[in-house]
Amino acid sequence: MEGKVSFLPATASAYAGEMNWLFAGLIATSVFILLLVFGLMIVFCVRYRKGSGADRGDRMKKTWRVEVAWTAATFVLFMGLYAWGANLYIELHRPPLDATDIHVVGKQWMWKVEHPGGQKEIDALHVPVGRPVRLVLSSEDVIHDFAIPAFRIRQDAVPGRYETLWFTPTEVGDYRLFCAEFCGTDHARMGGTVTVMEPGDFQRWLDEQGSTESLAQEGAALFRQFGCSGCHGAASTVHAPPLEGLFGRPVPLASGETAMADDRYIRDSILMPRAQVAAGYPPIMPSFAGQIGEDELLKIVAYIKSLGTKERPAR
Ligand code: CUA
């Protein structure tokens, strides 16, 4: 990878291959239009230069048919390119259900990565080859942008919200990872390495990290520490929504709308509990904005997610 100049970065994810085709399509279209316009210009310049004997009479009259035809043809061509690109973009944000969640928190000036098993890394990301990975991005301070050119992915990490994208690495190896949004003094140094490993090697690597607790277990401890269990716990006398079986389900809201209980909804409910109140419950939850860091939030979300697989208790 290093020390070699090439037209494209390595193609190391399934998505990267598709992006290469889109890129080739855009280049081909641009070159075609360029050659058409400049070719005609040059031909006319030479043919009708001053003093040439070319026939200047019998000029073709422009008709509305010609206008409509070329306008429609270019419209269809460029809408086709747009649809192609938009389709790829939408695909990037629709992870398959079996994708592994990896949390990435941007911070001046480093990337903090947490695996579901509680393993942590900084400015590094280890992933297994051939398995879909879903990244959940957040930021602790300003807007950063998580970019892996070899995977052809990049996504802003925005303070105050979760952004998700996914990829399936296809080639074992080391690839560069960057911050692609100017975020202050050390922006240029905010990057690291993505290491794609064979699944067996990856499992060994996970085991070697010596993590004692999974994200969900750490989240469970925080859930008690911040007093969430006081209201949401089974023994509570406060009328608060139960969280078992919540994740991934639609939640009827007091406003009459319905929200999907995903990472973002749970995060928002902790920080801005009044924004989307579950139907049938009084809006009594206090906001935890400013008290819980992004690191802790993602653990609590992981904990609530882990409750999602259990049976919803009868009430
Ligand atoms: Cu973070 Cu640039």
Short mmCIF file of C-alpha atoms and ligand atoms in Angstrom, two decimals:
data_model
loop_
_atom_site.label_atom_id
_atom_site.label_comp_id
_atom_site.label_asym_id
_atom_site.label_seq_id
_atom_site.Cartn_x
_atom_site.Cartn_y
_atom_site.Cartn_z
CA MET A 1 0.00 0.00 0.00
CA GLU A 2 2.70 2.48 1.03
CA GLY A 3 5.15 4.05 -1.39
CA LYS A 4 3.11 3.27 -4.44
CA VAL A 5 1.36 5.88 -6.50
CA SER A 6 -1.79 4.61 -8.12
CA PHE A 7 -4.87 6.05 -9.73
CA LEU A 8 -7.20 4.61 -7.08
CA PRO A 9 -6.69 3.58 -3.45
CA ALA A 10 -6.90 -0.16 -2.75
CA THR A 11 -10.32 -1.69 -3.36
CA ALA A 12 -10.89 -3.50 -0.09
CA SER A 13 -14.65 -3.65 0.49
CA ALA A 14 -17.66 -4.84 -1.47
CA TYR A 15 -18.89 -1.25 -1.55
CA ALA A 16 -15.55 -0.02 -2.93
CA GLY A 17 -15.98 -2.24 -6.00
CA GLU A 18 -19.40 -0.75 -6.68
CA MET A 19 -18.06 2.76 -6.16
CA ASN A 20 -15.31 2.08 -8.71
CA TRP A 21 -17.97 1.31 -11.31
CA LEU A 22 -19.88 4.47 -10.49
CA PHE A 23 -16.64 6.45 -10.71
CA ALA A 24 -15.81 4.85 -14.06
CA GLY A 25 -19.33 5.65 -15.28
CA LEU A 26 -18.99 9.31 -14.28
CA ILE A 27 -15.56 9.59 -15.92
CA ALA A 28 -16.81 7.91 -19.11
CA THR A 29 -19.81 10.24 -19.30
CA SER A 30 -17.66 13.32 -18.66
CA VAL A 31 -15.09 12.27 -21.27
CA PHE A 32 -17.86 11.58 -23.79
CA ILE A 33 -19.43 15.03 -23.27
CA LEU A 34 -16.00 16.69 -23.31
CA LEU A 35 -14.98 15.03 -26.56
CA LEU A 36 -18.35 15.75 -28.15
CA VAL A 37 -18.31 19.47 -27.30
CA PHE A 38 -14.62 20.11 -27.98
CA GLY A 39 -14.57 17.83 -31.03
CA LEU A 40 -17.43 19.75 -32.65
CA MET A 41 -15.82 23.05 -31.67
CA ILE A 42 -12.52 22.11 -33.31
CA VAL A 43 -14.21 20.69 -36.41
CA PHE A 44 -16.24 23.88 -36.88
CA CYS A 45 -13.25 26.12 -36.17
CA VAL A 46 -11.23 24.42 -38.88
CA ARG A 47 -14.03 23.99 -41.36
CA TYR A 48 -15.42 27.50 -41.14
CA ARG A 49 -12.16 29.35 -40.56
CA LYS A 50 -11.79 32.68 -42.33
CA GLY A 51 -11.16 32.18 -46.02
CA SER A 52 -12.13 28.49 -46.15
CA GLY A 53 -14.23 27.40 -49.07
CA ALA A 54 -16.76 25.50 -46.96
CA ASP A 55 -20.38 25.85 -47.96
CA ARG A 56 -22.04 28.41 -45.72
CA GLY A 57 -25.47 28.38 -47.34
CA ASP A 58 -28.40 26.08 -46.74
CA ARG A 59 -28.32 26.34 -42.90
CA MET A 60 -30.46 23.84 -41.06
CA LYS A 61 -33.38 25.44 -39.24
CA LYS A 62 -33.57 24.61 -35.52
CA THR A 63 -36.88 22.94 -34.73
CA TRP A 64 -38.57 22.26 -31.40
CA ARG A 65 -38.10 18.55 -32.07
CA VAL A 66 -34.32 18.91 -31.93
CA GLU A 67 -34.56 21.00 -28.74
CA VAL A 68 -36.85 18.52 -27.00
CA ALA A 69 -34.81 15.52 -28.16
CA TRP A 70 -31.41 16.67 -26.90
CA THR A 71 -32.82 18.11 -23.69
CA ALA A 72 -34.67 14.87 -22.93
CA ALA A 73 -31.67 12.70 -23.83
CA THR A 74 -29.25 14.56 -21.52
CA PHE A 75 -31.90 14.74 -18.78
CA VAL A 76 -32.38 10.97 -18.88
CA LEU A 77 -28.61 10.37 -18.99
CA PHE A 78 -27.87 12.54 -15.95
CA MET A 79 -30.91 11.35 -13.98
CA GLY A 80 -29.62 7.83 -14.61
CA LEU A 81 -26.27 8.77 -13.08
CA TYR A 82 -28.07 10.43 -10.19
CA ALA A 83 -30.22 7.34 -9.53
CA TRP A 84 -27.13 5.13 -9.65
CA GLY A 85 -25.27 7.30 -7.12
CA ALA A 86 -28.30 7.78 -4.86
CA ASN A 87 -28.91 4.04 -4.81
CA LEU A 88 -25.35 3.39 -3.63
CA TYR A 89 -25.63 6.12 -1.01
CA ILE A 90 -28.84 4.66 0.40
CA GLU A 91 -27.29 1.19 0.45
CA LEU A 92 -24.41 2.52 2.57
CA HIS A 93 -26.88 3.48 5.30
CA ARG A 94 -28.93 0.25 5.26
CA PRO A 95 -26.88 -2.32 7.14
CA PRO A 96 -27.79 -6.01 6.98
CA LEU A 97 -29.34 -7.35 10.18
CA ASP A 98 -26.39 -9.62 10.98
CA ALA A 99 -23.86 -6.75 10.96
CA THR A 100 -21.62 -6.34 14.02
CA ASP A 101 -22.00 -2.95 15.73
CA ILE A 102 -18.78 -1.04 16.35
CA HIS A 103 -18.98 2.35 18.03
CA VAL A 104 -16.67 5.13 16.95
CA VAL A 105 -16.42 8.38 18.89
CA GLY A 106 -14.57 11.33 17.34
CA LYS A 107 -12.80 13.72 19.66
CA GLN A 108 -10.16 16.42 19.20
CA TRP A 109 -7.98 14.74 17.97
CA MET A 110 -8.48 11.03 18.04
CA TRP A 111 -10.87 8.26 17.10
CA LYS A 112 -12.05 6.09 19.99
CA VAL A 113 -13.37 2.70 18.93
CA GLU A 114 -15.38 0.28 21.10
CA HIS A 115 -16.27 -3.28 20.13
CA PRO A 116 -19.44 -5.01 21.42
CA GLY A 117 -17.29 -7.20 23.68
CA GLY A 118 -15.93 -4.08 25.42
CA GLN A 119 -12.56 -4.07 23.62
CA LYS A 120 -11.31 -0.53 23.07
CA GLU A 121 -8.86 0.94 20.62
CA ILE A 122 -7.67 4.42 19.74
CA ASP A 123 -6.85 5.51 16.18
CA ALA A 124 -7.12 1.88 15.12
CA LEU A 125 -9.92 -0.36 13.96
CA HIS A 126 -9.67 -4.14 13.70
CA VAL A 127 -12.32 -5.94 11.66
CA PRO A 128 -12.75 -9.47 10.29
CA VAL A 129 -12.71 -10.03 6.54
CA GLY A 130 -15.96 -10.95 4.80
CA ARG A 131 -18.27 -9.97 7.69
CA PRO A 132 -20.54 -6.93 7.59
CA VAL A 133 -19.67 -4.24 10.14
CA ARG A 134 -22.01 -1.45 11.14
CA LEU A 135 -20.35 1.69 12.46
CA VAL A 136 -22.20 3.96 14.84
CA LEU A 137 -20.48 7.34 14.76
CA SER A 138 -20.71 10.13 17.29
CA SER A 139 -18.62 13.09 18.32
CA GLU A 140 -17.72 14.54 21.69
CA ASP A 141 -16.89 18.04 20.53
CA VAL A 142 -16.94 19.31 16.94
CA ILE A 143 -17.82 17.81 13.55
CA HIS A 144 -15.31 15.19 12.42
CA ASP A 145 -15.53 12.92 9.42
CA PHE A 146 -14.65 9.25 9.52
CA ALA A 147 -13.12 8.18 6.21
CA ILE A 148 -11.58 4.94 4.95
CA PRO A 149 -10.61 5.50 1.29
CA ALA A 150 -9.88 1.80 0.65
CA PHE A 151 -13.52 1.05 1.57
CA ARG A 152 -14.80 4.20 -0.26
CA ILE A 153 -16.70 5.24 2.84
CA ARG A 154 -16.83 8.51 4.71
CA GLN A 155 -19.38 9.95 7.06
CA ASP A 156 -19.52 13.01 9.28
CA ALA A 157 -19.45 12.39 13.01
CA VAL A 158 -21.74 15.09 14.32
CA PRO A 159 -22.03 16.15 17.98
CA GLY A 160 -25.48 15.42 19.33
CA ARG A 161 -26.45 12.59 17.04
CA TYR A 162 -25.61 9.09 15.89
CA GLU A 163 -24.70 8.43 12.28
CA THR A 164 -24.50 4.90 10.96
CA LEU A 165 -22.92 3.29 7.94
CA TRP A 166 -21.70 -0.17 7.12
CA PHE A 167 -19.19 -2.07 5.04
CA THR A 168 -17.95 -5.59 4.36
CA PRO A 169 -14.15 -5.77 4.06
CA THR A 170 -13.05 -8.08 1.26
CA GLU A 171 -9.23 -7.97 1.49
CA VAL A 172 -7.00 -8.76 4.44
CA GLY A 173 -4.49 -5.96 5.08
CA ASP A 174 -3.79 -2.58 6.65
CA TYR A 175 -5.53 0.53 5.36
CA ARG A 176 -5.42 4.20 6.29
CA LEU A 177 -8.19 5.85 8.20
CA PHE A 178 -8.62 9.62 8.23
CA CYS A 179 -10.55 12.50 9.67
CA ALA A 180 -11.87 14.20 6.57
CA GLU A 181 -13.39 17.33 8.09
CA PHE A 182 -11.23 20.19 9.34
CA CYS A 183 -11.64 20.09 13.11
CA GLY A 184 -8.83 22.18 14.58
CA THR A 185 -5.06 22.28 15.09
CA ASP A 186 -4.28 18.57 14.88
CA HIS A 187 -6.90 17.65 12.30
CA ALA A 188 -4.21 16.46 9.88
CA ARG A 189 -2.88 14.03 12.45
CA MET A 190 -6.29 12.64 13.41
CA GLY A 191 -6.15 9.29 11.69
CA GLY A 192 -4.98 5.75 12.08
CA THR A 193 -5.03 2.28 10.66
CA VAL A 194 -7.78 -0.15 9.79
CA THR A 195 -6.62 -3.74 10.07
CA VAL A 196 -8.65 -6.36 8.22
CA MET A 197 -7.96 -9.86 9.59
CA GLU A 198 -8.99 -13.43 8.91
CA PRO A 199 -11.98 -14.26 11.21
CA GLY A 200 -9.84 -16.66 13.28
CA ASP A 201 -7.07 -14.09 13.74
CA PHE A 202 -9.66 -11.47 14.60
CA GLN A 203 -11.20 -13.66 17.30
CA ARG A 204 -7.71 -14.21 18.74
CA TRP A 205 -7.08 -10.48 18.65
CA LEU A 206 -10.36 -9.84 20.51
CA ASP A 207 -9.42 -12.40 23.16
CA GLU A 208 -5.96 -10.87 23.59
CA GLN A 209 -7.45 -7.46 24.41
CA GLY A 210 -8.30 -8.89 27.81
CA SER A 211 -11.55 -7.02 28.23
CA THR A 212 -13.36 -7.99 31.38
CA GLU A 213 -16.79 -6.62 30.59
CA SER A 214 -18.83 -6.25 27.44
CA LEU A 215 -20.26 -2.88 26.46
CA ALA A 216 -23.69 -4.00 27.63
CA GLN A 217 -22.34 -5.08 31.04
CA GLU A 218 -20.59 -1.74 31.51
CA GLY A 219 -23.84 -0.11 30.44
CA ALA A 220 -25.78 -2.05 33.06
CA ALA A 221 -23.48 -0.67 35.77
CA LEU A 222 -23.95 2.89 34.46
CA PHE A 223 -27.71 2.28 34.28
CA ARG A 224 -27.68 1.79 38.06
CA GLN A 225 -25.07 4.48 38.71
CA PHE A 226 -27.09 7.19 36.99
CA GLY A 227 -30.25 6.04 38.75
CA CYS A 228 -32.05 4.89 35.59
CA SER A 229 -32.99 1.63 37.32
CA GLY A 230 -34.81 3.60 40.01
CA CYS A 231 -37.64 4.32 37.59
CA HIS A 232 -37.18 1.79 34.78
CA GLY A 233 -36.36 -1.17 37.02
CA ALA A 234 -38.83 -3.99 37.56
CA ALA A 235 -39.34 -3.17 41.26
CA SER A 236 -39.93 0.56 40.66
CA THR A 237 -43.15 2.22 41.78
CA VAL A 238 -42.67 5.06 39.28
CA HIS A 239 -44.76 4.74 36.14
CA ALA A 240 -41.92 4.62 33.57
CA PRO A 241 -41.83 2.64 30.32
CA PRO A 242 -40.26 -0.82 30.67
CA LEU A 243 -37.15 -1.16 28.53
CA GLU A 244 -37.20 -4.92 27.99
CA GLY A 245 -37.97 -5.78 24.39
CA LEU A 246 -37.88 -2.09 23.45
CA PHE A 247 -35.02 -2.08 20.99
CA GLY A 248 -35.92 -2.26 17.32
CA ARG A 249 -39.64 -1.84 17.93
CA PRO A 250 -41.99 0.99 17.01
CA VAL A 251 -42.92 3.18 19.98
CA PRO A 252 -46.29 5.00 19.97
CA LEU A 253 -45.67 8.58 21.12
CA ALA A 254 -47.88 10.94 23.12
CA SER A 255 -47.95 13.21 20.05
CA GLY A 256 -49.74 10.47 18.10
CA GLU A 257 -46.67 9.76 15.98
CA THR A 258 -44.60 6.61 16.08
CA ALA A 259 -40.84 6.43 16.64
CA MET A 260 -38.54 3.50 15.92
CA ALA A 261 -36.57 2.51 19.02
CA ASP A 262 -33.08 2.53 17.47
CA ASP A 263 -29.73 3.80 18.79
CA ARG A 264 -30.63 7.36 17.96
CA TYR A 265 -34.05 7.27 19.62
CA ILE A 266 -32.64 5.87 22.87
CA ARG A 267 -29.78 8.37 22.89
CA ASP A 268 -32.21 11.26 22.28
CA SER A 269 -34.56 9.97 24.97
CA ILE A 270 -31.76 10.11 27.54
CA LEU A 271 -30.59 13.60 26.57
CA MET A 272 -33.90 15.15 25.47
CA PRO A 273 -36.60 13.11 27.21
CA ARG A 274 -39.34 15.69 26.52
CA ALA A 275 -38.90 15.59 22.75
CA GLN A 276 -40.47 12.19 22.12
CA VAL A 277 -42.57 11.02 25.07
CA ALA A 278 -43.93 7.49 24.91
CA ALA A 279 -47.74 7.41 24.81
CA GLY A 280 -49.39 6.65 28.15
CA TYR A 281 -46.51 7.86 30.33
CA PRO A 282 -46.15 11.19 32.14
CA PRO A 283 -43.22 13.33 30.87
CA ILE A 284 -41.32 13.13 34.15
CA MET A 285 -37.92 11.92 33.01
CA PRO A 286 -35.12 14.43 33.66
CA SER A 287 -32.57 15.17 30.94
CA PHE A 288 -29.10 13.73 31.35
CA ALA A 289 -27.53 16.14 28.86
CA GLY A 290 -24.15 17.31 30.12
CA GLN A 291 -23.93 14.55 32.73
CA ILE A 292 -23.31 11.53 30.51
CA GLY A 293 -20.41 11.41 28.05
CA GLU A 294 -20.65 9.88 24.58
CA ASP A 295 -18.60 6.89 25.80
CA GLU A 296 -21.09 6.22 28.57
CA LEU A 297 -24.11 6.82 26.38
CA LEU A 298 -23.12 4.17 23.90
CA LYS A 299 -22.67 1.68 26.74
CA ILE A 300 -26.12 2.43 28.13
CA VAL A 301 -27.58 2.12 24.64
CA ALA A 302 -25.78 -1.23 24.26
CA TYR A 303 -27.30 -2.34 27.58
CA ILE A 304 -30.83 -1.35 26.57
CA LYS A 305 -30.25 -3.10 23.26
CA SER A 306 -29.24 -6.26 25.12
CA LEU A 307 -32.61 -6.18 26.90
CA GLY A 308 -34.26 -6.19 23.51
CA THR A 309 -33.80 -9.87 22.97
CA LYS A 310 -35.56 -10.87 26.17
CA GLU A 311 -39.29 -11.42 26.47
CA ARG A 312 -41.29 -8.34 27.31
CA PRO A 313 -42.71 -8.94 30.80
CA ALA A 314 -46.45 -8.92 31.19
CA ARG A 315 -47.71 -5.80 32.92
CU1 CUA B 1 -11.34 15.42 13.39
CU2 CUA B 1 -10.57 16.59 11.44
#
